[in-house]
PDB file of C-alpha atoms in Angstrom:
ATOM      1  CA  MET J   1       0.000   0.000   0.000  1.00 40.00           C
ATOM      2  CA  THR J   2       1.266   3.477  -0.816  1.00 42.00           C
ATOM      3  CA  GLY J   3       1.488   6.366   1.632  1.00 58.00           C
ATOM      4  CA  ASP J   4      -1.971   7.570   0.591  1.00 88.00           C
ATOM      5  CA  LEU J   5      -4.508   7.624   3.396  1.00 95.00           C
ATOM      6  CA  PRO J   6      -7.718   5.752   2.570  1.00 96.00           C
ATOM      7  CA  THR J   7     -11.295   6.947   2.355  1.00 97.00           C
ATOM      8  CA  ALA J   8     -14.521   4.975   2.702  1.00 98.00           C
ATOM      9  CA  ASN J   9     -18.111   5.660   1.593  1.00 98.00           C
ATOM     10  CA  ILE J  10     -21.529   4.187   2.266  1.00 98.00           C
ATOM     11  CA  ARG J  11     -24.859   5.032   0.620  1.00 97.00           C
ATOM     12  CA  LEU J  12     -28.052   3.563   2.020  1.00 97.00           C
ATOM     13  CA  ARG J  13     -31.739   4.069   2.633  1.00 96.00           C
ATOM     14  CA  LEU J  14     -32.998   4.266   6.197  1.00 96.00           C
ATOM     15  CA  GLY J  15     -35.974   1.957   6.651  1.00 93.00           C
ATOM     16  CA  SER J  16     -38.879   1.820   9.050  1.00 91.00           C
ATOM     17  CA  GLU J  17     -36.756  -0.463  11.267  1.00 94.00           C
ATOM     18  CA  ASP J  18     -34.432   2.534  11.839  1.00 95.00           C
ATOM     19  CA  ALA J  19     -37.247   4.777  13.148  1.00 94.00           C
ATOM     20  CA  HIS J  20     -37.048   5.061  16.917  1.00 93.00           C
ATOM     21  CA  TYR J  21     -39.078   8.137  17.840  1.00 95.00           C
ATOM     22  CA  GLY J  22     -42.416   9.685  16.926  1.00 94.00           C
ATOM     23  CA  GLY J  23     -42.796  10.955  13.392  1.00 91.00           C
ATOM     24  CA  ASN J  24     -40.488   8.195  12.098  1.00 92.00           C
ATOM     25  CA  LEU J  25     -37.467  10.065  13.484  1.00 95.00           C
ATOM     26  CA  VAL J  26     -34.229   8.049  13.344  1.00 97.00           C
ATOM     27  CA  ALA J  27     -32.021   7.985  16.459  1.00 96.00           C
ATOM     28  CA  GLY J  28     -28.581   9.561  16.205  1.00 96.00           C
ATOM     29  CA  ALA J  29     -27.138   6.216  17.286  1.00 96.00           C
ATOM     30  CA  THR J  30     -27.990   4.909  13.806  1.00 97.00           C
ATOM     31  CA  GLN J  31     -25.535   7.376  12.288  1.00 98.00           C
ATOM     32  CA  LEU J  32     -22.902   6.364  14.838  1.00 98.00           C
ATOM     33  CA  LYS J  33     -23.343   2.720  13.825  1.00 97.00           C
ATOM     34  CA  ILE J  34     -22.688   3.690  10.206  1.00 98.00           C
ATOM     35  CA  ILE J  35     -19.608   5.658  11.253  1.00 98.00           C
ATOM     36  CA  GLY J  36     -18.467   2.528  13.103  1.00 98.00           C
ATOM     37  CA  ASP J  37     -18.703   0.584   9.840  1.00 98.00           C
ATOM     38  CA  LEU J  38     -16.701   3.298   8.060  1.00 98.00           C
ATOM     39  CA  ILE J  39     -13.894   3.334  10.635  1.00 98.00           C
ATOM     40  CA  THR J  40     -13.679  -0.455  10.427  1.00 98.00           C
ATOM     41  CA  GLU J  41     -13.307  -0.246   6.644  1.00 98.00           C
ATOM     42  CA  LEU J  42     -10.646   2.450   6.989  1.00 98.00           C
ATOM     43  CA  ALA J  43      -8.607   0.286   9.378  1.00 98.00           C
ATOM     44  CA  MET J  44      -8.966  -2.716   7.075  1.00 98.00           C
ATOM     45  CA  ARG J  45      -7.809  -0.701   4.067  1.00 97.00           C
ATOM     46  CA  TYR J  46      -4.847   0.866   5.872  1.00 97.00           C
ATOM     47  CA  ASP J  47      -3.711  -1.967   8.152  1.00 97.00           C
ATOM     48  CA  GLY J  48      -5.418  -5.158   6.994  1.00 97.00           C
ATOM     49  CA  ASP J  49      -7.176  -5.411  10.357  1.00 98.00           C
ATOM     50  CA  GLU J  50     -10.521  -4.199  11.693  1.00 97.00           C
ATOM     51  CA  GLY J  51      -8.892  -2.335  14.568  1.00 97.00           C
ATOM     52  CA  LEU J  52     -10.785  -1.118  17.619  1.00 97.00           C
ATOM     53  CA  PHE J  53     -12.754   2.134  17.657  1.00 97.00           C
ATOM     54  CA  ARG J  54     -11.137   3.774  20.680  1.00 97.00           C
ATOM     55  CA  ALA J  55     -12.909   7.114  21.138  1.00 97.00           C
ATOM     56  CA  TYR J  56     -14.903   9.922  19.638  1.00 98.00           C
ATOM     57  CA  GLU J  57     -13.226  13.294  19.849  1.00 98.00           C
ATOM     58  CA  SER J  58     -16.402  15.065  18.732  1.00 98.00           C
ATOM     59  CA  VAL J  59     -19.865  14.261  17.415  1.00 98.00           C
ATOM     60  CA  GLU J  60     -22.322  16.822  16.062  1.00 98.00           C
ATOM     61  CA  PHE J  61     -25.883  15.982  15.042  1.00 98.00           C
ATOM     62  CA  LEU J  62     -26.837  18.790  12.673  1.00 98.00           C
ATOM     63  CA  ALA J  63     -30.181  17.811  11.103  1.00 98.00           C
ATOM     64  CA  PRO J  64     -32.820  15.118  11.678  1.00 97.00           C
ATOM     65  CA  LEU J  65     -33.198  11.941   9.665  1.00 97.00           C
ATOM     66  CA  HIS J  66     -36.424   9.991   9.103  1.00 95.00           C
ATOM     67  CA  ALA J  67     -37.332   6.537   7.892  1.00 94.00           C
ATOM     68  CA  GLY J  68     -37.241   6.555   4.103  1.00 94.00           C
ATOM     69  CA  ASP J  69     -34.370   9.045   3.856  1.00 96.00           C
ATOM     70  CA  TRP J  70     -31.331   8.236   1.728  1.00 97.00           C
ATOM     71  CA  ILE J  71     -27.928   9.029   3.189  1.00 98.00           C
ATOM     72  CA  GLU J  72     -24.317   9.057   2.086  1.00 98.00           C
ATOM     73  CA  ALA J  73     -21.638   8.707   4.733  1.00 98.00           C
ATOM     74  CA  ALA J  74     -17.943   9.301   4.178  1.00 98.00           C
ATOM     75  CA  GLY J  75     -14.863   8.800   6.295  1.00 98.00           C
ATOM     76  CA  ARG J  76     -11.179   9.368   5.889  1.00 98.00           C
ATOM     77  CA  ILE J  77      -8.033   8.837   7.869  1.00 98.00           C
ATOM     78  CA  VAL J  78      -6.484  12.255   8.502  1.00 98.00           C
ATOM     79  CA  SER J  79      -3.466  11.328  10.618  1.00 97.00           C
ATOM     80  CA  VAL J  80      -1.573   8.209  11.633  1.00 97.00           C
ATOM     81  CA  GLY J  81       0.285   7.449  14.852  1.00 97.00           C
ATOM     82  CA  ASN J  82       2.130   4.321  15.901  1.00 97.00           C
ATOM     83  CA  THR J  83      -1.092   2.385  16.472  1.00 97.00           C
ATOM     84  CA  SER J  84      -3.761   5.096  16.257  1.00 98.00           C
ATOM     85  CA  ARG J  85      -5.543   6.417  13.200  1.00 98.00           C
ATOM     86  CA  ARG J  86      -7.488   9.698  13.580  1.00 98.00           C
ATOM     87  CA  CYS J  87     -10.503   9.818  11.254  1.00 98.00           C
ATOM     88  CA  GLU J  88     -13.101  12.376  10.178  1.00 98.00           C
ATOM     89  CA  PHE J  89     -16.658  11.546   9.130  1.00 98.00           C
ATOM     90  CA  GLU J  90     -19.671  13.216   7.573  1.00 98.00           C
ATOM     91  CA  VAL J  91     -23.190  11.916   6.990  1.00 98.00           C
ATOM     92  CA  TRP J  92     -25.308  13.654   4.350  1.00 98.00           C
ATOM     93  CA  LYS J  93     -29.031  13.308   3.645  1.00 98.00           C
ATOM     94  CA  VAL J  94     -29.286  13.014  -0.145  1.00 98.00           C
ATOM     95  CA  GLY J  95     -32.888  11.833  -0.572  1.00 98.00           C
ATOM     96  CA  ALA J  96     -36.133  11.957   1.338  1.00 95.00           C
ATOM     97  CA  ALA J  97     -39.400  10.100   1.616  1.00 88.00           C
ATOM     98  CA  LEU J  98     -42.465  12.227   0.890  1.00 90.00           C
ATOM     99  CA  PRO J  99     -45.211  10.612   3.000  1.00 87.00           C
ATOM    100  CA  GLU J 100     -47.419  13.672   2.630  1.00 90.00           C
ATOM    101  CA  ILE J 101     -47.757  12.783  -1.080  1.00 95.00           C
ATOM    102  CA  SER J 102     -48.061   9.001  -0.784  1.00 93.00           C
ATOM    103  CA  ASP J 103     -46.641   6.008   1.096  1.00 87.00           C
ATOM    104  CA  SER J 104     -44.066   5.422  -1.641  1.00 88.00           C
ATOM    105  CA  ALA J 105     -43.256   8.970  -2.831  1.00 91.00           C
ATOM    106  CA  ALA J 106     -39.587   9.951  -2.579  1.00 93.00           C
ATOM    107  CA  GLU J 107     -37.049  12.190  -4.264  1.00 96.00           C
ATOM    108  CA  PHE J 108     -33.359  12.951  -4.249  1.00 97.00           C
ATOM    109  CA  LEU J 109     -32.505  16.396  -2.930  1.00 98.00           C
ATOM    110  CA  ASP J 110     -31.076  19.143  -5.135  1.00 98.00           C
ATOM    111  CA  VAL J 111     -28.827  20.111  -2.226  1.00 98.00           C
ATOM    112  CA  ALA J 112     -27.632  17.477   0.249  1.00 98.00           C
ATOM    113  CA  VAL J 113     -28.040  18.225   3.969  1.00 98.00           C
ATOM    114  CA  LEU J 114     -25.194  17.576   6.407  1.00 98.00           C
ATOM    115  CA  THR J 115     -26.757  15.611   9.273  1.00 98.00           C
ATOM    116  CA  CYS J 116     -23.723  14.487  11.295  1.00 98.00           C
ATOM    117  CA  ARG J 117     -20.052  15.353  11.605  1.00 98.00           C
ATOM    118  CA  ALA J 118     -17.665  13.369  13.807  1.00 98.00           C
ATOM    119  CA  VAL J 119     -14.008  12.820  14.589  1.00 98.00           C
ATOM    120  CA  GLY J 120     -12.773   9.590  16.119  1.00 98.00           C
ATOM    121  CA  THR J 121      -9.750   7.384  16.610  1.00 98.00           C
ATOM    122  CA  THR J 122      -9.247   3.719  15.918  1.00 98.00           C
ATOM    123  CA  VAL J 123      -6.351   1.660  17.248  1.00 98.00           C
ATOM    124  CA  VAL J 124      -4.660  -1.210  15.476  1.00 97.00           C
ATOM    125  CA  PRO J 125      -2.042  -2.963  17.648  1.00 96.00           C
ATOM    126  CA  LYS J 126       1.378  -3.245  15.972  1.00 96.00           C
ATOM    127  CA  GLU J 127       1.172  -7.044  15.885  1.00 97.00           C
ATOM    128  CA  HIS J 128      -2.098  -6.799  13.906  1.00 96.00           C
ATOM    129  CA  GLN J 129      -0.817  -4.323  11.297  1.00 96.00           C
ATOM    130  CA  ARG J 130      -0.272  -6.388   8.173  1.00 96.00           C
ATOM    131  CA  PHE J 131       0.817  -3.623   5.758  1.00 93.00           C
ATOM    132  CA  GLN J 132       4.113  -1.717   5.710  1.00 88.00           C
ATOM    133  CA  HIS J 133       3.787   2.073   5.467  1.00 86.00           C
TER     134      HIS J 133
END
């Protein structure tokens, strides 16, 4: 692997099973789960190991999500220590259900909405790092 730091992306639709509160509102923990998947992918790409999500430095929930929304989540490693990898994440709402029109109405947004921003660190023990950097 070259010295380039990896990125990871996920696009998915939030379903009714993701709704946790009234009005089909999705809990912020759902976005954190997605970020957890991203940081695992980043560790796998960089070190060949899933690593261990050690800590969040910051988490901001900036806009609500609802069942039926489409999101895109992105993560990237921004700095590398001996065993730690500091990562930044964003989750964007790119599509929305339109239940006021019909049960199946939906559309992609002209302008995506940033719903979550986070910074976190994963740790990959030296003995688990399979790639030379």
